[in-house]
mmCIF file of C-alpha atoms in Angstrom:
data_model
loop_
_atom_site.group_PDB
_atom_site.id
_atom_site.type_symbol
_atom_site.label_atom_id
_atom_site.label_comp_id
_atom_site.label_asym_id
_atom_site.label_seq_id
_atom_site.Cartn_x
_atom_site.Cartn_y
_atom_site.Cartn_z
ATOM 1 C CA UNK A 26 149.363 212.377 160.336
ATOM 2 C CA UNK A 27 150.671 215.650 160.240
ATOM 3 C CA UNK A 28 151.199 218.281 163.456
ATOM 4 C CA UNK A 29 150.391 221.765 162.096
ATOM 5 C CA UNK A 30 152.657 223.730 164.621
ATOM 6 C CA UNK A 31 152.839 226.502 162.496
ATOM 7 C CA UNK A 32 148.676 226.429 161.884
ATOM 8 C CA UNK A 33 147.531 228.528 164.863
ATOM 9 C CA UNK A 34 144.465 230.881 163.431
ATOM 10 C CA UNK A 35 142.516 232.590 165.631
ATOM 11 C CA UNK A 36 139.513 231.010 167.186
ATOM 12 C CA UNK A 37 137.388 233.995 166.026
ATOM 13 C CA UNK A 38 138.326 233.394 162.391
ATOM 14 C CA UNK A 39 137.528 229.567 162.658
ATOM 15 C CA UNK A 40 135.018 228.248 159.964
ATOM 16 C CA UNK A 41 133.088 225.941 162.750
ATOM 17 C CA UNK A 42 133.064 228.603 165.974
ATOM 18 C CA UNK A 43 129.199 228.650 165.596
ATOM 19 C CA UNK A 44 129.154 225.134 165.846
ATOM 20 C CA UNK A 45 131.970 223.520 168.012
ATOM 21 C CA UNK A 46 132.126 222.701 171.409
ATOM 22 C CA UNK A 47 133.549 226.153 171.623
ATOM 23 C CA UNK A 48 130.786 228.294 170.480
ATOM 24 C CA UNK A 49 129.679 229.747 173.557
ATOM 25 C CA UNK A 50 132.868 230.538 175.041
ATOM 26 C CA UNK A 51 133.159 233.802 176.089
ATOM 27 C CA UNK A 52 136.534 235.305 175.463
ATOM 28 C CA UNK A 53 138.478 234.486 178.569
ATOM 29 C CA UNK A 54 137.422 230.921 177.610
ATOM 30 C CA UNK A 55 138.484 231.057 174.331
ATOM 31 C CA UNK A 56 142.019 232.045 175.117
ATOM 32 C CA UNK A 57 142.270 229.394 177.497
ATOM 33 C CA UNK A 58 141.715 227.032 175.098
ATOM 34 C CA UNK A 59 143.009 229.208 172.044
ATOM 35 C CA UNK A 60 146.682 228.296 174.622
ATOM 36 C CA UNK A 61 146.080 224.656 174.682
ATOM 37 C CA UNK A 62 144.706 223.803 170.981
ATOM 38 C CA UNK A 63 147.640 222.464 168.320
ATOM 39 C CA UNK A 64 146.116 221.190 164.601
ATOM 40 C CA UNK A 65 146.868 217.982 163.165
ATOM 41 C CA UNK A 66 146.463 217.004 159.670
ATOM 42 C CA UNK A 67 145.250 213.468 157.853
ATOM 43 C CA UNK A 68 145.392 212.229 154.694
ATOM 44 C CA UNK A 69 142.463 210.436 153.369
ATOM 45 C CA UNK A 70 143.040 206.630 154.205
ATOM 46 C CA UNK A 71 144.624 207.376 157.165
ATOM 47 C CA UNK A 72 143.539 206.723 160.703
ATOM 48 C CA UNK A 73 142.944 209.360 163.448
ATOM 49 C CA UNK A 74 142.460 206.861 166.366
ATOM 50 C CA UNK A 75 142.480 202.915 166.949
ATOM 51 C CA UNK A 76 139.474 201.389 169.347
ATOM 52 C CA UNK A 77 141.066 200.967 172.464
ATOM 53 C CA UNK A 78 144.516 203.149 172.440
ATOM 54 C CA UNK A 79 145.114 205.671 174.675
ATOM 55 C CA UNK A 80 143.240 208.807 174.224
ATOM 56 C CA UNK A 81 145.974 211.352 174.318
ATOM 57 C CA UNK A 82 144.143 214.151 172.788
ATOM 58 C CA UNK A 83 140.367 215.543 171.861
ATOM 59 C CA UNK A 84 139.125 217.516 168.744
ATOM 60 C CA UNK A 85 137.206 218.977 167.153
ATOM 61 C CA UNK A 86 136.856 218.201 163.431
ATOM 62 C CA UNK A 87 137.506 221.403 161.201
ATOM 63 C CA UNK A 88 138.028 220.342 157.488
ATOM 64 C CA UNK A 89 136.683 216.886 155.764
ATOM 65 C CA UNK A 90 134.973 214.120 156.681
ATOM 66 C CA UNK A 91 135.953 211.026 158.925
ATOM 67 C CA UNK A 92 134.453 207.600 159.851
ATOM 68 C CA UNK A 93 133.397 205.731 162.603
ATOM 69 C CA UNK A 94 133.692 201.931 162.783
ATOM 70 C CA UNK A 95 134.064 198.966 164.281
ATOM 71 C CA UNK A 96 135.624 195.821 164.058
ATOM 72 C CA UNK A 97 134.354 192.279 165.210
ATOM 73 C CA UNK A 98 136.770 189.285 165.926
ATOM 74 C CA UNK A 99 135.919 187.798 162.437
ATOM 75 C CA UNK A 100 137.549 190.437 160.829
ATOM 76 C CA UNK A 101 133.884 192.074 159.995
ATOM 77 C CA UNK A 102 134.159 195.873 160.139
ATOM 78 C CA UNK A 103 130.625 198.089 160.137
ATOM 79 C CA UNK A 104 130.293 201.772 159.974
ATOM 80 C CA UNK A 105 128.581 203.064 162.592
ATOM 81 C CA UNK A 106 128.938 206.753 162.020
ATOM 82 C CA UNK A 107 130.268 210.029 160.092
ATOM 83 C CA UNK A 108 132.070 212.376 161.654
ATOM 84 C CA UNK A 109 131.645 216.096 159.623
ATOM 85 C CA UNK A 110 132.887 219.235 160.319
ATOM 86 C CA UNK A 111 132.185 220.920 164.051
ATOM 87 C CA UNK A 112 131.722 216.878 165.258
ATOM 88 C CA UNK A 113 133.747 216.059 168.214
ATOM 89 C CA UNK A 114 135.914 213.433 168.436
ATOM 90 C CA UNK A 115 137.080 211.682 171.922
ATOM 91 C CA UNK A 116 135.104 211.753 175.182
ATOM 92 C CA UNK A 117 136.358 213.247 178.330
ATOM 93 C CA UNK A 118 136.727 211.003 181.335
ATOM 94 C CA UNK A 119 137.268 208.181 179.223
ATOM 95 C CA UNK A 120 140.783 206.416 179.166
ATOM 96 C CA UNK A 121 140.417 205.052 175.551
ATOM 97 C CA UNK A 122 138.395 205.541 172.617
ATOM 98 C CA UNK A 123 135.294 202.571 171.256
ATOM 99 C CA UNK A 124 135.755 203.279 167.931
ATOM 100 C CA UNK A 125 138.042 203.299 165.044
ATOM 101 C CA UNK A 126 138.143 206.554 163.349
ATOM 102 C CA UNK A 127 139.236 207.030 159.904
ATOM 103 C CA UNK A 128 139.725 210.077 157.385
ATOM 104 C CA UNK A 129 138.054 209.453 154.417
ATOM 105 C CA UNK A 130 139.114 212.796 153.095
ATOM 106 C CA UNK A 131 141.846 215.032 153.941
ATOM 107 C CA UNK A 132 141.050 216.088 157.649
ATOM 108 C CA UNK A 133 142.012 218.795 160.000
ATOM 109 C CA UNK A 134 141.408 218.475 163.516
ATOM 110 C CA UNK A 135 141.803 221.357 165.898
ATOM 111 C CA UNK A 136 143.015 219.204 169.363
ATOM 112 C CA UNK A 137 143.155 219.641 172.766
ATOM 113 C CA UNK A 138 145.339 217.190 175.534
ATOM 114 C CA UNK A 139 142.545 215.129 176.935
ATOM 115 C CA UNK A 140 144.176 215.596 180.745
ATOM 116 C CA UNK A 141 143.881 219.662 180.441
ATOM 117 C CA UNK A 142 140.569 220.135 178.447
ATOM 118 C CA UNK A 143 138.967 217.808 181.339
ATOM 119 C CA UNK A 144 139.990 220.733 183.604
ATOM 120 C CA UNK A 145 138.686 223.252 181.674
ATOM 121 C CA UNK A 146 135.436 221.003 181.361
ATOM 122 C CA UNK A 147 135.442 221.471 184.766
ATOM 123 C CA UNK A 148 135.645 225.035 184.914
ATOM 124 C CA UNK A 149 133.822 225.701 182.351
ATOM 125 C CA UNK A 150 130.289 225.551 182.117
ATOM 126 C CA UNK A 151 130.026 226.841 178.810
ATOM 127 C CA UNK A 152 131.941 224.129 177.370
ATOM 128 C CA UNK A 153 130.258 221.808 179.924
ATOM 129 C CA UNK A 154 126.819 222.866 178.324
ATOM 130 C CA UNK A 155 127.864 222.257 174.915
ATOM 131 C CA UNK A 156 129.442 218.913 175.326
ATOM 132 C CA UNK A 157 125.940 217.807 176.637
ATOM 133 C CA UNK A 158 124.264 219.156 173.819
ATOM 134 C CA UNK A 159 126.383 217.819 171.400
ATOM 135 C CA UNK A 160 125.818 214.556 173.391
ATOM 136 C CA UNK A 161 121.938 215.040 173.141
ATOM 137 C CA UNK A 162 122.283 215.394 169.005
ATOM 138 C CA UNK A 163 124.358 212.280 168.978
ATOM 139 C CA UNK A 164 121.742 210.136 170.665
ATOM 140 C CA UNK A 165 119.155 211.660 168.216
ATOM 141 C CA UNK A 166 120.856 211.259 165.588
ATOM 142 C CA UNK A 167 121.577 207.100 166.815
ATOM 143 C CA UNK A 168 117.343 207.125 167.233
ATOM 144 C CA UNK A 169 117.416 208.190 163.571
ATOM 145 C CA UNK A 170 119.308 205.689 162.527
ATOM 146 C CA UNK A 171 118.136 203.233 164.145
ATOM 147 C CA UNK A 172 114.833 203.703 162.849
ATOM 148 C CA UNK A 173 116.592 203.958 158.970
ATOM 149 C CA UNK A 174 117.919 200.705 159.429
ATOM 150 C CA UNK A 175 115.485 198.864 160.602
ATOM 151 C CA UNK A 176 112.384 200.445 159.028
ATOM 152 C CA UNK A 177 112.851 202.299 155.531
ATOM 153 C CA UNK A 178 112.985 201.130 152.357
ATOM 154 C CA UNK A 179 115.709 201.263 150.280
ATOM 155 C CA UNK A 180 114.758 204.701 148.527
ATOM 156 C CA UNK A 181 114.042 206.039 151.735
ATOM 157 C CA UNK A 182 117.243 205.626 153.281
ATOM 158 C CA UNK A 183 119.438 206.953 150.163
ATOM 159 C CA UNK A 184 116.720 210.382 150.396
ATOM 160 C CA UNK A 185 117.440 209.965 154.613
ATOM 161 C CA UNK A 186 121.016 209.590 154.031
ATOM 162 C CA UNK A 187 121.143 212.950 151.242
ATOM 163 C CA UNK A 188 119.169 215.409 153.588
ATOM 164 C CA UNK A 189 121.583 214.381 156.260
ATOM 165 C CA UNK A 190 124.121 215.595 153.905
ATOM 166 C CA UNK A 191 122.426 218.500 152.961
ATOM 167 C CA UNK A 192 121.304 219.125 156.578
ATOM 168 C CA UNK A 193 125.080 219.032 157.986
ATOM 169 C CA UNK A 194 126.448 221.345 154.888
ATOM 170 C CA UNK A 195 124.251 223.901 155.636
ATOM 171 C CA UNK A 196 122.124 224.065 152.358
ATOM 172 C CA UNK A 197 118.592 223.974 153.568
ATOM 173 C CA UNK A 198 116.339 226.607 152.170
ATOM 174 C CA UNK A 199 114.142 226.240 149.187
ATOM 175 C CA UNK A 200 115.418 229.132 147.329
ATOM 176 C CA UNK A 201 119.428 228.011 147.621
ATOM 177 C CA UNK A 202 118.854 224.048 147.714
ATOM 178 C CA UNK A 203 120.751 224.350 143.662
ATOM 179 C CA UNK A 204 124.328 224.182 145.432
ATOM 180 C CA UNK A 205 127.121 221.681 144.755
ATOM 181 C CA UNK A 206 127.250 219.150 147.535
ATOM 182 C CA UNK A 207 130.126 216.935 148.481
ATOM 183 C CA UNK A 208 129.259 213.363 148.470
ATOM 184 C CA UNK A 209 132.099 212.516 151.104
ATOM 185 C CA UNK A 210 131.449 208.488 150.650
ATOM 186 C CA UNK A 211 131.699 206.116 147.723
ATOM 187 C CA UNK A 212 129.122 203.635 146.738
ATOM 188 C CA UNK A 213 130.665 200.959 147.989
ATOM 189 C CA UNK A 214 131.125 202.768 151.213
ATOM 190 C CA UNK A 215 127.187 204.365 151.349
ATOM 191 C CA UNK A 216 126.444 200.994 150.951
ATOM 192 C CA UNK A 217 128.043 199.464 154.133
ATOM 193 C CA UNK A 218 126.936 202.228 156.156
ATOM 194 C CA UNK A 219 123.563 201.766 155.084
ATOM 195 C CA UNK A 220 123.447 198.158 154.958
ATOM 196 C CA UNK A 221 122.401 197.925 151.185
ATOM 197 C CA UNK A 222 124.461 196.245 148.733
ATOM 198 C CA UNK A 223 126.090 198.697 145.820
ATOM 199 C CA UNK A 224 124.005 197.728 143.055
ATOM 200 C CA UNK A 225 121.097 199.005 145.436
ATOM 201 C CA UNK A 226 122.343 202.290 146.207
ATOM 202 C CA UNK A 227 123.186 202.833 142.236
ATOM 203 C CA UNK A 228 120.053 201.620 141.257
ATOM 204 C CA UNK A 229 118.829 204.233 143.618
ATOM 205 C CA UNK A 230 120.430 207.627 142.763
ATOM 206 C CA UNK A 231 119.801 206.522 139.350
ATOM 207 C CA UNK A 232 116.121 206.662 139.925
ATOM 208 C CA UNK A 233 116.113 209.520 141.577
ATOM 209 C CA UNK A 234 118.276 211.315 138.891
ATOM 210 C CA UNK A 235 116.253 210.313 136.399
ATOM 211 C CA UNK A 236 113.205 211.335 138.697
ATOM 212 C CA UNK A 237 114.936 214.967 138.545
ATOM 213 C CA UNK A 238 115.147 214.826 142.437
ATOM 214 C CA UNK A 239 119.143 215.081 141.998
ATOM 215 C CA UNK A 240 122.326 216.017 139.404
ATOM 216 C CA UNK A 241 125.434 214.778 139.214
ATOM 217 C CA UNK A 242 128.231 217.018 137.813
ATOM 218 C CA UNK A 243 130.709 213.797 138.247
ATOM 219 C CA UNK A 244 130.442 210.770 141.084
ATOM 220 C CA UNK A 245 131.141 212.348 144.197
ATOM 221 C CA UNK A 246 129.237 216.158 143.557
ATOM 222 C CA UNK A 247 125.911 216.750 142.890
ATOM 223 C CA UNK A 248 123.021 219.028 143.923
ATOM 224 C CA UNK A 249 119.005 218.726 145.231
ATOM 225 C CA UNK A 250 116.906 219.964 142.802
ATOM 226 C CA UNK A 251 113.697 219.106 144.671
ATOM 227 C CA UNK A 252 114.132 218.756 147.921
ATOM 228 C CA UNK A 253 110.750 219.008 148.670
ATOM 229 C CA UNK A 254 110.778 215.547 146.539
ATOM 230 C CA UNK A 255 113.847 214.293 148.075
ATOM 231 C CA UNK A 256 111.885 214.835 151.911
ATOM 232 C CA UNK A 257 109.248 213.143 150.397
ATOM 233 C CA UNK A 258 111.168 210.533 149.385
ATOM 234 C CA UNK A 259 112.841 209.653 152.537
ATOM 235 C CA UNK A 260 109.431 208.659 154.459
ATOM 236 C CA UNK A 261 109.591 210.691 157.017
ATOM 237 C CA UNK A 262 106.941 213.147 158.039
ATOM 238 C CA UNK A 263 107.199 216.798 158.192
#
């Protein structure tokens, strides 16, 4: 982990400030905040937080792509969640964090101090508003995947999985869908998080390459050339 000291750009300039849990700050509560915030840089591999230490410090996530996970007492470790850019990380009120969170790319992560951002929380009803609504997403999104897992095919929860992707990087309309996307995960690690083994998930964007539903320009960037066929494919309705 790295602390940016000398990375202080303006909130107003910040490539998530639509999205974060700043986005409908006014300007007063911007510069409150735009006073507390430091940056802190991660290499991919390395871990952010630790289930159960001290939560010092909240962010929001600005560059990369992060993991959530858990580990049992056998030593079993599941992923329970991806954490993409304008996700928060860290709950206020809470002493310590649930999960372990990992950077699976490089990450930055614009911070707060837990202890002062729960007073602004408290001041703040902007930021209030959009903590709950992030909140609100998160337990959709858990619905979601709760009915992936234990419901949908194979095929359907590779398309499920892609749109979520494409959803999250902002590439939704028809007539731009032909845009390189990131695939932040390896197989092996798509695999775990969708509890399919890697020959599955292979087998999978195989088919659906070959089905001309996706390209791959090398393993981990590729684009949707139908999504209408890639929504199809995911089972769900419209």
């Amino acid at each position: 982990m790295r602390l940016d000291s000398h990375l202080r750009p303006s909130c107003n300039s910040c490539p998530i400030k639509h999205r974060a849990v700043c986005s409908q700050c006014d300007d007063d509560e911007l510069m409150r905040l735009d006073g507390m915030k430091t940056y802190r840089s991660f290499k991919a591999g390395e871990p952010i937080m630790w289930r159960g230490e001290a939560m010092v410090f909240v962010a929001s996530l600005v560059h990369g792509v992060a993991t959530l996970s858990k580990t049992m007492e056998d030593g079993r470790t599941q992923m329970v969640g991806l954490l993409l850019p304008s996700d928060f990380i860290g709950r206020p009120g809470r002493d310590s964090i649930d999960f372990d969170v990992t950077a699976v790319t490089d990450v930055t992560l614009c911070c707060f101090a837990r202890r002062p951002f729960e007073t602004l929380v408290a001041d703040t009803p902007n930021i209030a508003q959009r903590l709950v609504e992030i909140a609100m997403d998160e337990l959709d999104s858990a619905r979601e995947w709760m009915l992936l897992l234990g419901r949908k095919k194979a095929r359907e929860k590779i398309a499920t999985f892609l749109k979520m992707l494409v959803r999250r990087q902002h590439i939704e309309e028809l007539g731009i869908e032909k845009q390189p996307l990131a695939l932040p995960l390896t197989r092996e690690e798509i695999a775990d998080y969708l509890g399919l083994t890697l020959e599955t998930v292979s087998r999978q964007l195989n088919n659906m390459k070959k089905d001309g539903i996706l390209a791959f320009s090398d393993r981990r960037h590729f684009e949707i050339l139908d999504i209408e066929a890639l929504h199809n494919a995911s089972g769900d309705d419209t």
